[in-house]
mmCIF file of C-alpha atoms and ligand atoms in Angstrom:
data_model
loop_
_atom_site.group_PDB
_atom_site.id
_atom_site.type_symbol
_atom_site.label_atom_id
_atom_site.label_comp_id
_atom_site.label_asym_id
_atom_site.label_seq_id
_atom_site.Cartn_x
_atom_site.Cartn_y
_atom_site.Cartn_z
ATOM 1 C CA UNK A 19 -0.137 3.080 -23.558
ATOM 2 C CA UNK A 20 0.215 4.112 -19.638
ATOM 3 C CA UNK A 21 -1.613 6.980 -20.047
ATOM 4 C CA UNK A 22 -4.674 4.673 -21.432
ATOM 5 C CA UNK A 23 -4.344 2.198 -19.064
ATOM 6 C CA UNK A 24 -4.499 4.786 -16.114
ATOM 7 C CA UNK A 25 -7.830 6.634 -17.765
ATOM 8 C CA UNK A 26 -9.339 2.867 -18.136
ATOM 9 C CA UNK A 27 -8.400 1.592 -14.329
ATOM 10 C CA UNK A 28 -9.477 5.203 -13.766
ATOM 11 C CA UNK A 29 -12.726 4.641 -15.050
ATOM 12 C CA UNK A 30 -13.576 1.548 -13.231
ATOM 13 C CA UNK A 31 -12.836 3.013 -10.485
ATOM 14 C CA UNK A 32 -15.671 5.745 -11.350
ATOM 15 C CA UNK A 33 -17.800 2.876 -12.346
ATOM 16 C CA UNK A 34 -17.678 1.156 -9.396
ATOM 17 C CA UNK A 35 -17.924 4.473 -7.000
ATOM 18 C CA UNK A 36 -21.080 5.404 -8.603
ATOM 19 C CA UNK A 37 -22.661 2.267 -8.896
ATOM 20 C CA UNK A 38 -22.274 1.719 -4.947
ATOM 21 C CA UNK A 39 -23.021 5.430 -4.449
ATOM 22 C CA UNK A 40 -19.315 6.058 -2.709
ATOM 23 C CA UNK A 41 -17.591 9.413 -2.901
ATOM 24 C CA UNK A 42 -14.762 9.238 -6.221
ATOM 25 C CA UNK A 43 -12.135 11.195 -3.859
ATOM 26 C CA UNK A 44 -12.319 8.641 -1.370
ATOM 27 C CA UNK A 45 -10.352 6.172 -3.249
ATOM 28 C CA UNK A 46 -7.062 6.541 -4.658
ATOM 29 C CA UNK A 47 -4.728 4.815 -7.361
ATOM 30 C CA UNK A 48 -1.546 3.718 -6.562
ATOM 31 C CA UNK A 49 0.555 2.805 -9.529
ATOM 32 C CA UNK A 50 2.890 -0.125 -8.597
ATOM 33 C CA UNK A 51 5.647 0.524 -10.631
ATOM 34 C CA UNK A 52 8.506 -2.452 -9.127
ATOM 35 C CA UNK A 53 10.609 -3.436 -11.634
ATOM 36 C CA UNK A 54 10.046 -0.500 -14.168
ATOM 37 C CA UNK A 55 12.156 1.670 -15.147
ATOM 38 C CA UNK A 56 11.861 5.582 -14.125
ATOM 39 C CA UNK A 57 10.828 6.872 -17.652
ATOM 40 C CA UNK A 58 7.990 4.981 -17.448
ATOM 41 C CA UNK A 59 6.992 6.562 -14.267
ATOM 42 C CA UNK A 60 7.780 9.586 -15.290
ATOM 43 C CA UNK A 61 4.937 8.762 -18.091
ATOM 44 C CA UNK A 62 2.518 8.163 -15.559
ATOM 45 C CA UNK A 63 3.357 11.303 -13.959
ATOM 46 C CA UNK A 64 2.998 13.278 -16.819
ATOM 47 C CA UNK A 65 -0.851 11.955 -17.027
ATOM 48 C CA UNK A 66 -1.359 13.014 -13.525
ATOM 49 C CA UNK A 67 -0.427 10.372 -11.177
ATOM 50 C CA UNK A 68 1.291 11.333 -7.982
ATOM 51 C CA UNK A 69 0.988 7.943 -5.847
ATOM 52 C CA UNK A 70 3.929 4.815 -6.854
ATOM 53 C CA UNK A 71 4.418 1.763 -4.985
ATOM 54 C CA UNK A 72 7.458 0.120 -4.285
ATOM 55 C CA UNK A 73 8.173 -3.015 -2.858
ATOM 56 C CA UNK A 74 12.568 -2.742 -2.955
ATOM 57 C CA UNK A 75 14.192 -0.198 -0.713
ATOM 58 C CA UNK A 76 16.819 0.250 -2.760
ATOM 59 C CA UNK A 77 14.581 0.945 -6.059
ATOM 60 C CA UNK A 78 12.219 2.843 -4.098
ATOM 61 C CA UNK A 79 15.547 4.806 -3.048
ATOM 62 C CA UNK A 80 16.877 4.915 -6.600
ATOM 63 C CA UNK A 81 13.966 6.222 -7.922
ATOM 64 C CA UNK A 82 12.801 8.833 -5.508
ATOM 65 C CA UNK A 83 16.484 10.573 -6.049
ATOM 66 C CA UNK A 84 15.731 10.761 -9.832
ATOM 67 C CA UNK A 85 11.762 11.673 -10.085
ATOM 68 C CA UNK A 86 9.859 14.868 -9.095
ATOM 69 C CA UNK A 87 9.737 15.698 -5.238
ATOM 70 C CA UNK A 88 6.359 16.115 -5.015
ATOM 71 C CA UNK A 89 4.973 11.911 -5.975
ATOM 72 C CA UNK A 90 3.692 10.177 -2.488
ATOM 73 C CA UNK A 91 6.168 7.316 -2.404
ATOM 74 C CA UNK A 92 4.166 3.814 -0.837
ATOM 75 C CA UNK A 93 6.643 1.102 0.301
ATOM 76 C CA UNK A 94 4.561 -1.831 0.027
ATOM 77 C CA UNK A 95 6.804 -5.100 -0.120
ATOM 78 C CA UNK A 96 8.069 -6.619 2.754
ATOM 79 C CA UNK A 97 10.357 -4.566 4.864
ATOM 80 C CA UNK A 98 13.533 -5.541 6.968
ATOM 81 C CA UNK A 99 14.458 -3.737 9.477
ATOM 82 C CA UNK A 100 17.728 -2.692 8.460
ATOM 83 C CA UNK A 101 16.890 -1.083 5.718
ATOM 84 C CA UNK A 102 14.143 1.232 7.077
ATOM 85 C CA UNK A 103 16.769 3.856 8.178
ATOM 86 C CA UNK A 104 17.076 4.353 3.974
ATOM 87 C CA UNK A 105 13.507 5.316 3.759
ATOM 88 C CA UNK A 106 11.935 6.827 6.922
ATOM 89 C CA UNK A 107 12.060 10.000 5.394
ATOM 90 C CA UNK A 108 11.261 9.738 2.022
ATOM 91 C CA UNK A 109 8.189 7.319 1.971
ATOM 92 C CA UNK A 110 4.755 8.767 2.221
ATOM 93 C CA UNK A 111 2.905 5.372 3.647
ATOM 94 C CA UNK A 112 4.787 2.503 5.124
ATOM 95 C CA UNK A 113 1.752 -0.243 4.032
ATOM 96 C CA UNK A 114 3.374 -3.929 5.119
ATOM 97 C CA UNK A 115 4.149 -3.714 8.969
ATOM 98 C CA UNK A 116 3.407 -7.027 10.098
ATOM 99 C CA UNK A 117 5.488 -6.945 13.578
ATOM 100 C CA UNK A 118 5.786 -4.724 16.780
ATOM 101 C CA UNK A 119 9.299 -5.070 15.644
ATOM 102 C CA UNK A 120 9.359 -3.366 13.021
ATOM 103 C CA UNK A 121 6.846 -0.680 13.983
ATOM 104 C CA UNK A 122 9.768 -0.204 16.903
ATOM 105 C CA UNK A 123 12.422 0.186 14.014
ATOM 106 C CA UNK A 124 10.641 2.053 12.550
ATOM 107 C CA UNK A 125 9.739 4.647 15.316
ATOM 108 C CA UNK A 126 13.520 4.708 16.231
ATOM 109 C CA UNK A 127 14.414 5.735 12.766
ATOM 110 C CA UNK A 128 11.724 8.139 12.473
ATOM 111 C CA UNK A 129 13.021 9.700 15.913
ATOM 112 C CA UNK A 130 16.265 9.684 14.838
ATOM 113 C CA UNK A 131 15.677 11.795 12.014
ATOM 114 C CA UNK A 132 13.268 14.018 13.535
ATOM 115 C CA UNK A 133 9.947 12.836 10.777
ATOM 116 C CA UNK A 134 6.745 11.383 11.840
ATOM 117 C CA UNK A 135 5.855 8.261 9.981
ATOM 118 C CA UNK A 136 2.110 7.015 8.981
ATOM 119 C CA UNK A 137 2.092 3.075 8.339
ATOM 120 C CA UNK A 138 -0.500 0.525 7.670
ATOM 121 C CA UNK A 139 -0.885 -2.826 9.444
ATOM 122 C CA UNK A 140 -0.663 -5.815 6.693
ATOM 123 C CA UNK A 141 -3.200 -8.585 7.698
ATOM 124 C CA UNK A 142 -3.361 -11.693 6.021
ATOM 125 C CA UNK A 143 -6.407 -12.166 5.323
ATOM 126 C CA UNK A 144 -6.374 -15.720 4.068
ATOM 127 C CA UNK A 145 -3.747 -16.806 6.025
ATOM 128 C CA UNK A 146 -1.714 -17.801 3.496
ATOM 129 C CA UNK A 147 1.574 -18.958 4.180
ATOM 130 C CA UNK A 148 3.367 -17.489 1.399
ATOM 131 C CA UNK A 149 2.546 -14.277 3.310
ATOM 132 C CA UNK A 150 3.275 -11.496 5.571
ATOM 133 C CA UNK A 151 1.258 -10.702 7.934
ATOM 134 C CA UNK A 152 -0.490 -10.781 11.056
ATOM 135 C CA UNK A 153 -3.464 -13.130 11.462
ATOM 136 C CA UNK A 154 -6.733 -11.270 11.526
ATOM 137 C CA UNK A 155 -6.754 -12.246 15.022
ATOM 138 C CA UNK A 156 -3.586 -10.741 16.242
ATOM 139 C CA UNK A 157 -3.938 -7.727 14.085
ATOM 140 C CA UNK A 158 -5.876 -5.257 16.858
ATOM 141 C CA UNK A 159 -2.875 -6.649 19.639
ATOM 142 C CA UNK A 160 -0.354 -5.042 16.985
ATOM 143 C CA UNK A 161 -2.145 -2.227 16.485
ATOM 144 C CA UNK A 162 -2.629 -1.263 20.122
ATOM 145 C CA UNK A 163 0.727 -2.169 21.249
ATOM 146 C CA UNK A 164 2.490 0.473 18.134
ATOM 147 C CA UNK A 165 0.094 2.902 18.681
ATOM 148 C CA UNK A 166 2.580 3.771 21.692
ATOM 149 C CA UNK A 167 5.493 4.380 19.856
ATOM 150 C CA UNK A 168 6.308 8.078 19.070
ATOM 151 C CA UNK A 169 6.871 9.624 15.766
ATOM 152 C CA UNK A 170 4.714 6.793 14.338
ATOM 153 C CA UNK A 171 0.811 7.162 13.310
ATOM 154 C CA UNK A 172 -1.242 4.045 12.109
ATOM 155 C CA UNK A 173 -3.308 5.095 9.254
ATOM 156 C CA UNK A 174 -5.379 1.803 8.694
ATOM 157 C CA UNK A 175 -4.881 -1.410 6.788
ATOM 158 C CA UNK A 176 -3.794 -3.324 4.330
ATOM 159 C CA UNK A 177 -4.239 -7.046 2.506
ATOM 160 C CA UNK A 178 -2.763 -9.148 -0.314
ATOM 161 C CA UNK A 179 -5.553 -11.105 -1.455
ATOM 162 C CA UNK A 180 -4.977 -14.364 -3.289
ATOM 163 C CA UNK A 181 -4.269 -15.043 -6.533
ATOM 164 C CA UNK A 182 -7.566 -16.254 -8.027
ATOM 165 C CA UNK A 183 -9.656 -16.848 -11.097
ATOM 166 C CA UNK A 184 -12.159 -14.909 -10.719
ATOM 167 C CA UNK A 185 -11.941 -11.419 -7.993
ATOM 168 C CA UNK A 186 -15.592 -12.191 -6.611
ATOM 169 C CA UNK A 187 -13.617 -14.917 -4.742
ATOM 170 C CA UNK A 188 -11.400 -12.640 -2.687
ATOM 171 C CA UNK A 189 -14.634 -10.579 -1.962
ATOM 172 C CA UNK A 190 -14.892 -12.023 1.382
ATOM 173 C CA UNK A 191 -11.294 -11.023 2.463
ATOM 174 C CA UNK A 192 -11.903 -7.534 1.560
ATOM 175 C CA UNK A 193 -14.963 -7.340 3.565
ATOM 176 C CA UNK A 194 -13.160 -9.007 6.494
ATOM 177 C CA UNK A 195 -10.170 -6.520 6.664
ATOM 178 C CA UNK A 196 -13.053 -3.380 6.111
ATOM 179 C CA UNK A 197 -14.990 -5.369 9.277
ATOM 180 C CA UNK A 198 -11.627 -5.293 11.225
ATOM 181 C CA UNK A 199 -10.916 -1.712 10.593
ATOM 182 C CA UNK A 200 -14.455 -0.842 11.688
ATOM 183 C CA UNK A 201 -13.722 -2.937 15.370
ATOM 184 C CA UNK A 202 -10.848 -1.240 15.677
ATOM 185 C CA UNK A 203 -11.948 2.590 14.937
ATOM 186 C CA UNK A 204 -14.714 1.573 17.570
ATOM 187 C CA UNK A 205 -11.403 1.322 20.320
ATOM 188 C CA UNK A 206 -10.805 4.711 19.881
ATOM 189 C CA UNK A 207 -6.950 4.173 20.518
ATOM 190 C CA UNK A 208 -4.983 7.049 20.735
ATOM 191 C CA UNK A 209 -2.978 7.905 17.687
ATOM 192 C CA UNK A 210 -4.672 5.277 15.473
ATOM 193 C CA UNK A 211 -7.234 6.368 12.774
ATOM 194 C CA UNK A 212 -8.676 3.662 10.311
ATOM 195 C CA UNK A 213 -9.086 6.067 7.411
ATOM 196 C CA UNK A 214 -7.109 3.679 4.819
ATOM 197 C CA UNK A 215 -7.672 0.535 3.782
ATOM 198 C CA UNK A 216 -5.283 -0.588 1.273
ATOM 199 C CA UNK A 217 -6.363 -3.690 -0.492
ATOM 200 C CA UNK A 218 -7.010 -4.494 -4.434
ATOM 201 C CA UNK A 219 -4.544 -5.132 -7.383
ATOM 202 C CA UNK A 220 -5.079 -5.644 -11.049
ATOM 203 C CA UNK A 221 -7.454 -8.359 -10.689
ATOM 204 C CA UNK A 222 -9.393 -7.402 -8.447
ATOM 205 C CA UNK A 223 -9.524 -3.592 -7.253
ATOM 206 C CA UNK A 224 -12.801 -2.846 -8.640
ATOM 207 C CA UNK A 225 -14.084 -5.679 -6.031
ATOM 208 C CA UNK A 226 -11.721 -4.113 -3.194
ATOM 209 C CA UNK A 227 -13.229 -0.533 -4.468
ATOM 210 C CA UNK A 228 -16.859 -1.888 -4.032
ATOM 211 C CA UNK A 229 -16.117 -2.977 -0.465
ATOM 212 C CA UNK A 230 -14.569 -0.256 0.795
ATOM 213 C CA UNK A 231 -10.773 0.594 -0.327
ATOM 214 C CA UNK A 232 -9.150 3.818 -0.017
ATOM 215 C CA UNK A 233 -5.927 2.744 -1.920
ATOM 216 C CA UNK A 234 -6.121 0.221 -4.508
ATOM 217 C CA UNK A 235 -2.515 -0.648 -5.937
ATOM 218 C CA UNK A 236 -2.053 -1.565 -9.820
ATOM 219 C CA UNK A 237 0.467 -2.431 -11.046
ATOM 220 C CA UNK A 238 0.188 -4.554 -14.506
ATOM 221 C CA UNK A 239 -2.723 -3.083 -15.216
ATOM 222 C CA UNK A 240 -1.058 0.226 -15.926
ATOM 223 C CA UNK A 241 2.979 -1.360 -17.279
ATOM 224 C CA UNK A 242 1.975 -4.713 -17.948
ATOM 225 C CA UNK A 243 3.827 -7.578 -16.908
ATOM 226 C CA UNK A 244 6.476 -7.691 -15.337
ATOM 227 C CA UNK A 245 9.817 -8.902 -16.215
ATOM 228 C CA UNK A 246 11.729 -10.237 -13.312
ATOM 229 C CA UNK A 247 15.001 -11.356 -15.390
ATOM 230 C CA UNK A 248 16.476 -8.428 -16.159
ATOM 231 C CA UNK A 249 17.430 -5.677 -14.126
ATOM 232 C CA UNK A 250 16.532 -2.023 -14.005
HETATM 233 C C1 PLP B 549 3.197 -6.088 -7.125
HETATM 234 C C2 PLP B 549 2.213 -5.680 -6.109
HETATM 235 C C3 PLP B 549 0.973 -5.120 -6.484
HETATM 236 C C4 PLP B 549 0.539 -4.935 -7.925
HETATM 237 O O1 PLP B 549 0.227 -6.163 -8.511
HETATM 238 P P1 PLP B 549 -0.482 -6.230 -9.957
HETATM 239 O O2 PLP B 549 -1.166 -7.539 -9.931
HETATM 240 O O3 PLP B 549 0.611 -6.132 -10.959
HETATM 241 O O4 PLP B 549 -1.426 -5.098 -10.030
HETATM 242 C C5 PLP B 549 0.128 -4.710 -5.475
HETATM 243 N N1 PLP B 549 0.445 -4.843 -4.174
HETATM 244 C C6 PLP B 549 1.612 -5.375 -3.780
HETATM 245 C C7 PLP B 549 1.914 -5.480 -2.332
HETATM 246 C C8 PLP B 549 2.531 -5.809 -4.732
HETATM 247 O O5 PLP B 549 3.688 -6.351 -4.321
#
């Protein structure tokens, strides 16, 4: 069952890449894979897939101890700064900083322990207030100011769209974030590229694809649904 849901999202994501005429290796799957136990993403790593998001410390933890060395680990839940000294070092992407605060956290960590760390910015797009994130506004500030910090390298940027009826509605917050990537490449800042952009889920990553993501992150479209009540 995972390994047919991965070749289907898979194929979308062909679809949509040579529809808009975009390179395929430009965009990668992440398979979000919170609350699942690590058999399952074991299955998925049998098939091929090397990139799992997390959005626990301690499961992200947990589960890197347990699962092949080699899988790119992407926290991508909200992150408090006391646990970051837990993961510094084993997370490939840090996608949901949202403060100068925790960029510093995380550059002291990352200092500490002697590892460089690449992160996205999370913008909230739709300023939602069930969100994290900066305001689109405030984003470049954020940006600027933790491009200072050493042993820290921003890597682009990432969104939570909505939760909608039909993806064609959160078209216009993909296109914003890929807009405010483009403004700030233009700055040239030291130590920040815009390479990733990190937006789509399962309802709407062929959308995200078609306006520009790098990472789209699925997670019941490769598991299916979650269940939250019991406990891995
Ligand atoms: C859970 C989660 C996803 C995956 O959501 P699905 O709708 O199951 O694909 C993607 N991104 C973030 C930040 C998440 O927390």
């Amino acid at each position: 069952m995972i390994k047919e849901n991965i070749e289907k999202v898979e194929k979308v994501i062909d679809q949509v890449c040579e529809e808009i005429g975009r390179k395929r290796s430009e965009v990668t799957l992440i398979a979000v894979s919170k609350t699942k136990p690590a058999e399952m993403l074991q299955e998925a790593y049998d098939t091929g897939c090397r990139d799992f998001g997390e959005n626990k410390v301690q499961e992200l933890v947990d589960k890197y101890e347990v699962l092949p060395k080699d899988i790119r680990w992407h926290m991508i839940g909200h992150l408090q700064r006391n646990k970051v000294k837990y993961i510094v070092d084993k997370v490939y992407l840090i996608h949901s900083v949202d403060s100068l605060r925790l960029a510093e956290e995380i550059s002291k960590e990352a200092v500490k322990k002697n590892v460089s760390v690449n992160i996205l910015i999370e913008v909230n797009a739709a300023g939602e207030e069930t969100k994290f994130g900066t305001t689109l506004e405030d984003a470049k500030q954020l940006v600027r100011e933790a491009a200072k910090l050493p042993n820290v390298h921003i890597k682009g940027l990432m969104t939570i769209a909505p939760m909608v009826e039909k993806a064609e509605e959160n078209r216009v917050f993909f296109q914003q974030l890929k807009k405010l990537s483009v403004d700030i490449a233009a700055e040239n800042i030291d130590n920040v590229s815009m390479e990733v952009l990190s937006m789509g889920m399962t309802g709407d990553y062929s959308v995200a694809v078609s306006e520009g993501a790098t990472l789209v992150r699925v997670g019941t479209g490769i598991f299916g649904e979650r269940n939250y009540s019991v406990s891995i």
